Amino acid sequence: MFALAIPYHHWTLPDNRIGFVVIYSLTFFFANFGPNATTFVVPAEIFPARLRSTCHGISAASGKAGAIVGAFGFLYAADGIGVRKTLIVLGVVNFLGMIFTFLVPESKGKSLEEMSGEGEEENGSTAESRQTVPV
């Protein structure tokens, strides 16, 4: 996004149309390669199993609402403050999204039940600690 925003006046020149299309295409490739995947992968991993479908639906609806606000908001912002400044604001929002993605708990090596703590009782003992051992 910053590659489009910072040299915006350079990309608007007629001689630089090919470069603009290349940078624009790369922007959408990386937007769909990373952040778009997190909208369905992360909710499937971090929500407890009994609430997963509800929370996944809320997450998907929030993403769609954000897309609507972004599409219409871009038009008003570009008209109000200009395309270059609007792209810089979007770049900052993208950067903040990247930072917040790193704050999501990592699920590597853990089952969904371990992450949600579903195998634990209220007093903290697990099903494994209650097993009897033959004498």
Short mmCIF file of N, CA and C in Angstrom, two decimals:
data_model
loop_
_atom_site.label_atom_id
_atom_site.label_comp_id
_atom_site.label_asym_id
_atom_site.label_seq_id
_atom_site.Cartn_x
_atom_site.Cartn_y
_atom_site.Cartn_z
N MET A 1 0.83 -1.18 0.00
CA MET A 1 0.00 0.00 0.00
C MET A 1 0.88 1.25 0.00
N PHE A 2 1.95 1.19 0.79
CA PHE A 2 2.85 2.34 0.82
C PHE A 2 3.56 2.52 -0.52
N ALA A 3 3.80 1.41 -1.25
CA ALA A 3 4.44 1.51 -2.57
C ALA A 3 3.53 2.21 -3.57
N LEU A 4 2.24 2.19 -3.34
CA LEU A 4 1.31 2.96 -4.17
C LEU A 4 1.16 4.39 -3.67
N ALA A 5 1.17 4.56 -2.35
CA ALA A 5 0.84 5.87 -1.77
C ALA A 5 1.98 6.87 -1.84
N ILE A 6 3.16 6.46 -1.43
CA ILE A 6 4.26 7.43 -1.31
C ILE A 6 4.64 8.02 -2.67
N PRO A 7 4.88 7.19 -3.70
CA PRO A 7 5.16 7.79 -5.02
C PRO A 7 3.91 7.94 -5.88
N TYR A 8 2.78 8.31 -5.28
CA TYR A 8 1.51 8.34 -6.00
C TYR A 8 1.56 9.22 -7.24
N HIS A 9 2.19 10.38 -7.14
CA HIS A 9 2.25 11.29 -8.30
C HIS A 9 3.08 10.68 -9.43
N HIS A 10 4.04 9.83 -9.08
CA HIS A 10 4.84 9.14 -10.10
C HIS A 10 3.96 8.15 -10.88
N TRP A 11 3.08 7.43 -10.16
CA TRP A 11 2.24 6.43 -10.82
C TRP A 11 1.14 7.05 -11.68
N THR A 12 0.80 8.30 -11.45
CA THR A 12 -0.27 8.93 -12.23
C THR A 12 0.20 9.45 -13.59
N LEU A 13 1.49 9.44 -13.82
CA LEU A 13 2.00 9.88 -15.13
C LEU A 13 1.68 8.82 -16.18
N PRO A 14 1.36 9.23 -17.41
CA PRO A 14 0.98 8.26 -18.46
C PRO A 14 2.08 7.25 -18.78
N ASP A 15 3.34 7.62 -18.64
CA ASP A 15 4.43 6.70 -18.97
C ASP A 15 4.58 5.57 -17.96
N ASN A 16 3.99 5.69 -16.80
CA ASN A 16 4.20 4.72 -15.72
C ASN A 16 2.99 3.81 -15.49
N ARG A 17 2.15 3.67 -16.50
CA ARG A 17 0.95 2.84 -16.34
C ARG A 17 1.28 1.38 -16.10
N ILE A 18 2.28 0.85 -16.79
CA ILE A 18 2.64 -0.57 -16.62
C ILE A 18 3.15 -0.81 -15.20
N GLY A 19 4.01 0.06 -14.72
CA GLY A 19 4.52 -0.08 -13.36
C GLY A 19 3.41 0.00 -12.32
N PHE A 20 2.45 0.88 -12.55
CA PHE A 20 1.32 1.00 -11.64
C PHE A 20 0.52 -0.30 -11.59
N VAL A 21 0.27 -0.89 -12.75
CA VAL A 21 -0.49 -2.15 -12.80
C VAL A 21 0.27 -3.26 -12.07
N VAL A 22 1.59 -3.30 -12.22
CA VAL A 22 2.40 -4.32 -11.55
C VAL A 22 2.33 -4.13 -10.03
N ILE A 23 2.54 -2.92 -9.54
CA ILE A 23 2.50 -2.65 -8.10
C ILE A 23 1.09 -2.89 -7.55
N TYR A 24 0.09 -2.48 -8.29
CA TYR A 24 -1.30 -2.68 -7.87
C TYR A 24 -1.62 -4.18 -7.78
N SER A 25 -1.15 -4.95 -8.76
CA SER A 25 -1.38 -6.40 -8.74
C SER A 25 -0.66 -7.05 -7.57
N LEU A 26 0.56 -6.64 -7.30
CA LEU A 26 1.30 -7.19 -6.16
C LEU A 26 0.61 -6.85 -4.84
N THR A 27 0.06 -5.65 -4.75
CA THR A 27 -0.66 -5.26 -3.54
C THR A 27 -1.83 -6.20 -3.29
N PHE A 28 -2.61 -6.50 -4.31
CA PHE A 28 -3.75 -7.39 -4.13
C PHE A 28 -3.32 -8.83 -3.93
N PHE A 29 -2.23 -9.25 -4.55
CA PHE A 29 -1.74 -10.61 -4.33
C PHE A 29 -1.38 -10.81 -2.87
N PHE A 30 -0.60 -9.90 -2.31
CA PHE A 30 -0.18 -10.06 -0.92
C PHE A 30 -1.32 -9.81 0.06
N ALA A 31 -2.28 -8.99 -0.29
CA ALA A 31 -3.45 -8.79 0.57
C ALA A 31 -4.27 -10.08 0.66
N ASN A 32 -4.40 -10.80 -0.44
CA ASN A 32 -5.15 -12.05 -0.42
C ASN A 32 -4.30 -13.23 0.04
N PHE A 33 -3.01 -13.13 -0.09
CA PHE A 33 -2.11 -14.21 0.31
C PHE A 33 -2.03 -14.32 1.83
N GLY A 34 -2.05 -13.21 2.54
CA GLY A 34 -1.88 -13.24 3.99
C GLY A 34 -3.13 -12.86 4.76
N PRO A 35 -3.48 -11.58 4.77
CA PRO A 35 -4.60 -11.14 5.61
C PRO A 35 -5.93 -11.80 5.26
N ASN A 36 -6.18 -12.07 4.02
CA ASN A 36 -7.45 -12.68 3.65
C ASN A 36 -7.56 -14.09 4.22
N ALA A 37 -6.45 -14.81 4.27
CA ALA A 37 -6.47 -16.17 4.82
C ALA A 37 -6.74 -16.18 6.32
N THR A 38 -6.32 -15.14 7.02
CA THR A 38 -6.52 -15.12 8.47
C THR A 38 -7.98 -14.96 8.85
N THR A 39 -8.83 -14.52 7.93
CA THR A 39 -10.23 -14.32 8.28
C THR A 39 -10.98 -15.63 8.47
N PHE A 40 -10.48 -16.74 7.93
CA PHE A 40 -11.14 -18.02 8.16
C PHE A 40 -10.26 -19.03 8.86
N VAL A 41 -8.94 -18.89 8.81
CA VAL A 41 -8.06 -19.84 9.48
C VAL A 41 -7.96 -19.54 10.97
N VAL A 42 -7.71 -18.31 11.33
CA VAL A 42 -7.53 -17.95 12.73
C VAL A 42 -8.80 -18.20 13.56
N PRO A 43 -9.99 -17.78 13.12
CA PRO A 43 -11.17 -18.08 13.94
C PRO A 43 -11.40 -19.58 14.13
N ALA A 44 -11.06 -20.38 13.15
CA ALA A 44 -11.23 -21.83 13.28
C ALA A 44 -10.29 -22.42 14.32
N GLU A 45 -9.18 -21.74 14.61
CA GLU A 45 -8.20 -22.26 15.56
C GLU A 45 -8.35 -21.69 16.96
N ILE A 46 -8.75 -20.45 17.12
CA ILE A 46 -8.65 -19.83 18.44
C ILE A 46 -9.92 -19.88 19.27
N PHE A 47 -11.08 -20.10 18.67
CA PHE A 47 -12.31 -20.10 19.45
C PHE A 47 -12.56 -21.49 20.03
N PRO A 48 -13.13 -21.58 21.24
CA PRO A 48 -13.46 -22.89 21.82
C PRO A 48 -14.43 -23.65 20.92
N ALA A 49 -14.34 -24.97 20.95
CA ALA A 49 -15.12 -25.80 20.03
C ALA A 49 -16.63 -25.57 20.16
N ARG A 50 -17.13 -25.38 21.37
CA ARG A 50 -18.58 -25.22 21.54
C ARG A 50 -19.09 -23.89 21.02
N LEU A 51 -18.21 -22.90 20.84
CA LEU A 51 -18.60 -21.59 20.34
C LEU A 51 -18.03 -21.28 18.96
N ARG A 52 -17.31 -22.22 18.41
CA ARG A 52 -16.54 -21.95 17.19
C ARG A 52 -17.41 -21.49 16.03
N SER A 53 -18.50 -22.16 15.77
CA SER A 53 -19.31 -21.79 14.59
C SER A 53 -19.95 -20.41 14.77
N THR A 54 -20.41 -20.10 15.97
CA THR A 54 -21.00 -18.78 16.22
C THR A 54 -19.95 -17.68 16.08
N CYS A 55 -18.80 -17.89 16.71
CA CYS A 55 -17.74 -16.88 16.65
C CYS A 55 -17.17 -16.75 15.25
N HIS A 56 -17.12 -17.85 14.51
CA HIS A 56 -16.64 -17.79 13.13
C HIS A 56 -17.61 -16.97 12.28
N GLY A 57 -18.90 -17.14 12.51
CA GLY A 57 -19.89 -16.34 11.79
C GLY A 57 -19.79 -14.86 12.12
N ILE A 58 -19.58 -14.55 13.40
CA ILE A 58 -19.41 -13.15 13.80
C ILE A 58 -18.16 -12.57 13.17
N SER A 59 -17.09 -13.35 13.15
CA SER A 59 -15.84 -12.90 12.53
C SER A 59 -16.02 -12.65 11.04
N ALA A 60 -16.71 -13.55 10.35
CA ALA A 60 -16.94 -13.37 8.92
C ALA A 60 -17.82 -12.16 8.65
N ALA A 61 -18.85 -11.98 9.46
CA ALA A 61 -19.73 -10.82 9.29
C ALA A 61 -18.98 -9.52 9.54
N SER A 62 -18.09 -9.52 10.53
CA SER A 62 -17.28 -8.33 10.80
C SER A 62 -16.38 -8.01 9.62
N GLY A 63 -15.82 -9.05 9.01
CA GLY A 63 -14.98 -8.84 7.83
C GLY A 63 -15.75 -8.25 6.67
N LYS A 64 -16.97 -8.75 6.46
CA LYS A 64 -17.80 -8.22 5.38
C LYS A 64 -18.21 -6.78 5.65
N ALA A 65 -18.55 -6.48 6.91
CA ALA A 65 -18.91 -5.11 7.27
C ALA A 65 -17.71 -4.18 7.07
N GLY A 66 -16.52 -4.66 7.44
CA GLY A 66 -15.32 -3.86 7.22
C GLY A 66 -15.06 -3.61 5.74
N ALA A 67 -15.37 -4.60 4.90
CA ALA A 67 -15.18 -4.42 3.46
C ALA A 67 -16.15 -3.37 2.91
N ILE A 68 -17.37 -3.37 3.41
CA ILE A 68 -18.35 -2.37 2.97
C ILE A 68 -17.92 -0.97 3.41
N VAL A 69 -17.54 -0.85 4.68
CA VAL A 69 -17.09 0.45 5.19
C VAL A 69 -15.85 0.91 4.44
N GLY A 70 -14.93 -0.01 4.16
CA GLY A 70 -13.72 0.35 3.44
C GLY A 70 -13.99 0.80 2.02
N ALA A 71 -14.90 0.12 1.34
CA ALA A 71 -15.19 0.48 -0.05
C ALA A 71 -15.84 1.86 -0.15
N PHE A 72 -16.83 2.11 0.69
CA PHE A 72 -17.49 3.42 0.64
C PHE A 72 -16.65 4.49 1.31
N GLY A 73 -15.97 4.12 2.38
CA GLY A 73 -15.13 5.09 3.08
C GLY A 73 -13.98 5.59 2.23
N PHE A 74 -13.43 4.70 1.39
CA PHE A 74 -12.33 5.11 0.51
C PHE A 74 -12.78 6.22 -0.44
N LEU A 75 -13.98 6.08 -0.98
CA LEU A 75 -14.48 7.10 -1.91
C LEU A 75 -14.60 8.46 -1.24
N TYR A 76 -15.18 8.47 -0.04
CA TYR A 76 -15.35 9.74 0.67
C TYR A 76 -14.00 10.31 1.12
N ALA A 77 -13.11 9.44 1.59
CA ALA A 77 -11.80 9.91 2.04
C ALA A 77 -10.98 10.43 0.87
N ALA A 78 -11.00 9.71 -0.26
CA ALA A 78 -10.25 10.15 -1.43
C ALA A 78 -10.78 11.49 -1.94
N ASP A 79 -12.07 11.68 -1.85
CA ASP A 79 -12.66 12.95 -2.27
C ASP A 79 -12.31 14.07 -1.29
N GLY A 80 -12.23 13.73 0.00
CA GLY A 80 -11.98 14.74 1.02
C GLY A 80 -10.52 15.11 1.20
N ILE A 81 -9.64 14.09 1.33
CA ILE A 81 -8.23 14.38 1.62
C ILE A 81 -7.30 14.02 0.48
N GLY A 82 -7.81 13.41 -0.56
CA GLY A 82 -6.99 13.04 -1.71
C GLY A 82 -6.62 11.57 -1.69
N VAL A 83 -6.34 11.04 -2.87
CA VAL A 83 -6.05 9.61 -3.01
C VAL A 83 -4.75 9.25 -2.31
N ARG A 84 -3.73 10.07 -2.45
CA ARG A 84 -2.42 9.75 -1.85
C ARG A 84 -2.53 9.63 -0.33
N LYS A 85 -3.14 10.60 0.31
CA LYS A 85 -3.27 10.56 1.77
C LYS A 85 -4.18 9.42 2.22
N THR A 86 -5.19 9.12 1.43
CA THR A 86 -6.08 8.00 1.76
C THR A 86 -5.32 6.69 1.69
N LEU A 87 -4.47 6.51 0.69
CA LEU A 87 -3.66 5.30 0.58
C LEU A 87 -2.68 5.19 1.74
N ILE A 88 -2.14 6.31 2.20
CA ILE A 88 -1.24 6.28 3.35
C ILE A 88 -2.01 5.85 4.60
N VAL A 89 -3.21 6.38 4.79
CA VAL A 89 -4.04 5.96 5.93
C VAL A 89 -4.33 4.47 5.85
N LEU A 90 -4.66 3.96 4.67
CA LEU A 90 -4.91 2.53 4.50
C LEU A 90 -3.66 1.72 4.78
N GLY A 91 -2.49 2.22 4.39
CA GLY A 91 -1.24 1.55 4.70
C GLY A 91 -0.99 1.45 6.19
N VAL A 92 -1.31 2.52 6.92
CA VAL A 92 -1.16 2.50 8.38
C VAL A 92 -2.12 1.48 9.00
N VAL A 93 -3.36 1.44 8.51
CA VAL A 93 -4.33 0.46 9.01
C VAL A 93 -3.85 -0.96 8.71
N ASN A 94 -3.30 -1.19 7.52
CA ASN A 94 -2.76 -2.50 7.18
C ASN A 94 -1.62 -2.88 8.11
N PHE A 95 -0.74 -1.93 8.40
CA PHE A 95 0.39 -2.19 9.30
C PHE A 95 -0.11 -2.53 10.71
N LEU A 96 -1.10 -1.80 11.19
CA LEU A 96 -1.67 -2.12 12.51
C LEU A 96 -2.31 -3.50 12.52
N GLY A 97 -2.97 -3.87 11.43
CA GLY A 97 -3.53 -5.21 11.32
C GLY A 97 -2.46 -6.28 11.38
N MET A 98 -1.32 -6.02 10.76
CA MET A 98 -0.21 -6.97 10.81
C MET A 98 0.30 -7.12 12.25
N ILE A 99 0.44 -6.00 12.95
CA ILE A 99 0.91 -6.04 14.34
C ILE A 99 -0.08 -6.81 15.21
N PHE A 100 -1.38 -6.55 15.06
CA PHE A 100 -2.38 -7.24 15.87
C PHE A 100 -2.44 -8.73 15.53
N THR A 101 -2.12 -9.11 14.31
CA THR A 101 -2.10 -10.53 13.94
C THR A 101 -1.04 -11.27 14.73
N PHE A 102 0.07 -10.61 15.03
CA PHE A 102 1.12 -11.25 15.83
C PHE A 102 0.70 -11.44 17.29
N LEU A 103 -0.34 -10.78 17.73
CA LEU A 103 -0.82 -10.92 19.10
C LEU A 103 -1.80 -12.09 19.27
N VAL A 104 -2.20 -12.71 18.17
CA VAL A 104 -3.11 -13.85 18.23
C VAL A 104 -2.36 -15.05 18.79
N PRO A 105 -2.96 -15.80 19.72
CA PRO A 105 -2.25 -16.95 20.31
C PRO A 105 -1.87 -17.99 19.25
N GLU A 106 -0.68 -18.52 19.39
CA GLU A 106 -0.18 -19.53 18.45
C GLU A 106 -0.71 -20.90 18.85
N SER A 107 -1.19 -21.66 17.89
CA SER A 107 -1.77 -22.97 18.18
C SER A 107 -0.87 -24.11 17.73
N LYS A 108 0.32 -23.82 17.34
CA LYS A 108 1.21 -24.85 16.79
C LYS A 108 1.51 -25.93 17.84
N GLY A 109 1.28 -27.16 17.47
CA GLY A 109 1.59 -28.28 18.33
C GLY A 109 0.54 -28.58 19.39
N LYS A 110 -0.55 -27.85 19.43
CA LYS A 110 -1.60 -28.08 20.42
C LYS A 110 -2.88 -28.49 19.70
N SER A 111 -3.62 -29.39 20.34
CA SER A 111 -4.92 -29.74 19.78
C SER A 111 -5.91 -28.63 20.12
N LEU A 112 -7.03 -28.62 19.43
CA LEU A 112 -8.05 -27.61 19.70
C LEU A 112 -8.60 -27.74 21.12
N GLU A 113 -8.69 -28.98 21.63
CA GLU A 113 -9.18 -29.19 22.98
C GLU A 113 -8.19 -28.66 24.01
N GLU A 114 -6.88 -28.84 23.76
CA GLU A 114 -5.87 -28.31 24.68
C GLU A 114 -5.90 -26.79 24.72
N MET A 115 -6.07 -26.17 23.56
CA MET A 115 -6.10 -24.71 23.52
C MET A 115 -7.31 -24.15 24.25
N SER A 116 -8.45 -24.80 24.11
CA SER A 116 -9.66 -24.27 24.73
C SER A 116 -9.82 -24.73 26.17
N GLY A 117 -8.99 -25.69 26.62
CA GLY A 117 -9.08 -26.17 27.99
C GLY A 117 -10.31 -27.00 28.25
N GLU A 118 -10.84 -27.65 27.22
CA GLU A 118 -12.07 -28.42 27.38
C GLU A 118 -11.87 -29.71 28.16
N GLY A 119 -10.65 -30.22 28.23
CA GLY A 119 -10.40 -31.46 28.95
C GLY A 119 -10.17 -31.24 30.43
N GLU A 120 -10.24 -30.01 30.92
CA GLU A 120 -9.96 -29.71 32.31
C GLU A 120 -11.26 -29.54 33.10
N GLU A 121 -11.19 -29.94 34.37
CA GLU A 121 -12.32 -29.70 35.26
C GLU A 121 -12.15 -28.35 35.92
N GLU A 122 -13.12 -27.98 36.72
CA GLU A 122 -13.06 -26.67 37.37
C GLU A 122 -11.92 -26.57 38.36
N ASN A 123 -11.54 -27.68 39.02
CA ASN A 123 -10.47 -27.62 40.00
C ASN A 123 -9.08 -27.72 39.36
N GLY A 124 -9.03 -27.84 38.07
CA GLY A 124 -7.75 -27.80 37.36
C GLY A 124 -7.18 -29.16 37.03
N SER A 125 -7.76 -30.26 37.49
CA SER A 125 -7.22 -31.57 37.16
C SER A 125 -7.73 -31.99 35.79
N THR A 126 -6.91 -32.69 35.08
CA THR A 126 -7.30 -33.15 33.75
C THR A 126 -7.77 -34.59 33.82
N ALA A 127 -8.32 -35.07 32.74
CA ALA A 127 -8.80 -36.45 32.68
C ALA A 127 -7.64 -37.42 32.82
N GLU A 128 -6.46 -37.04 32.35
CA GLU A 128 -5.29 -37.91 32.44
C GLU A 128 -4.85 -38.13 33.88
N SER A 129 -4.99 -37.12 34.75
CA SER A 129 -4.56 -37.25 36.13
C SER A 129 -5.53 -38.08 36.96
N ARG A 130 -6.72 -38.37 36.47
CA ARG A 130 -7.71 -39.16 37.19
C ARG A 130 -7.65 -40.63 36.83
N GLN A 131 -6.79 -41.02 35.93
CA GLN A 131 -6.72 -42.42 35.53
C GLN A 131 -6.18 -43.27 36.68
N THR A 132 -6.72 -44.48 36.80
CA THR A 132 -6.24 -45.39 37.84
C THR A 132 -5.07 -46.19 37.32
N VAL A 133 -4.19 -46.53 38.23
CA VAL A 133 -3.00 -47.31 37.88
C VAL A 133 -3.13 -48.67 38.55
N PRO A 134 -2.98 -49.77 37.79
CA PRO A 134 -3.09 -51.10 38.42
C PRO A 134 -1.95 -51.32 39.42
N VAL A 135 -2.28 -52.01 40.53
CA VAL A 135 -1.29 -52.26 41.59
C VAL A 135 -0.66 -53.60 41.42
#
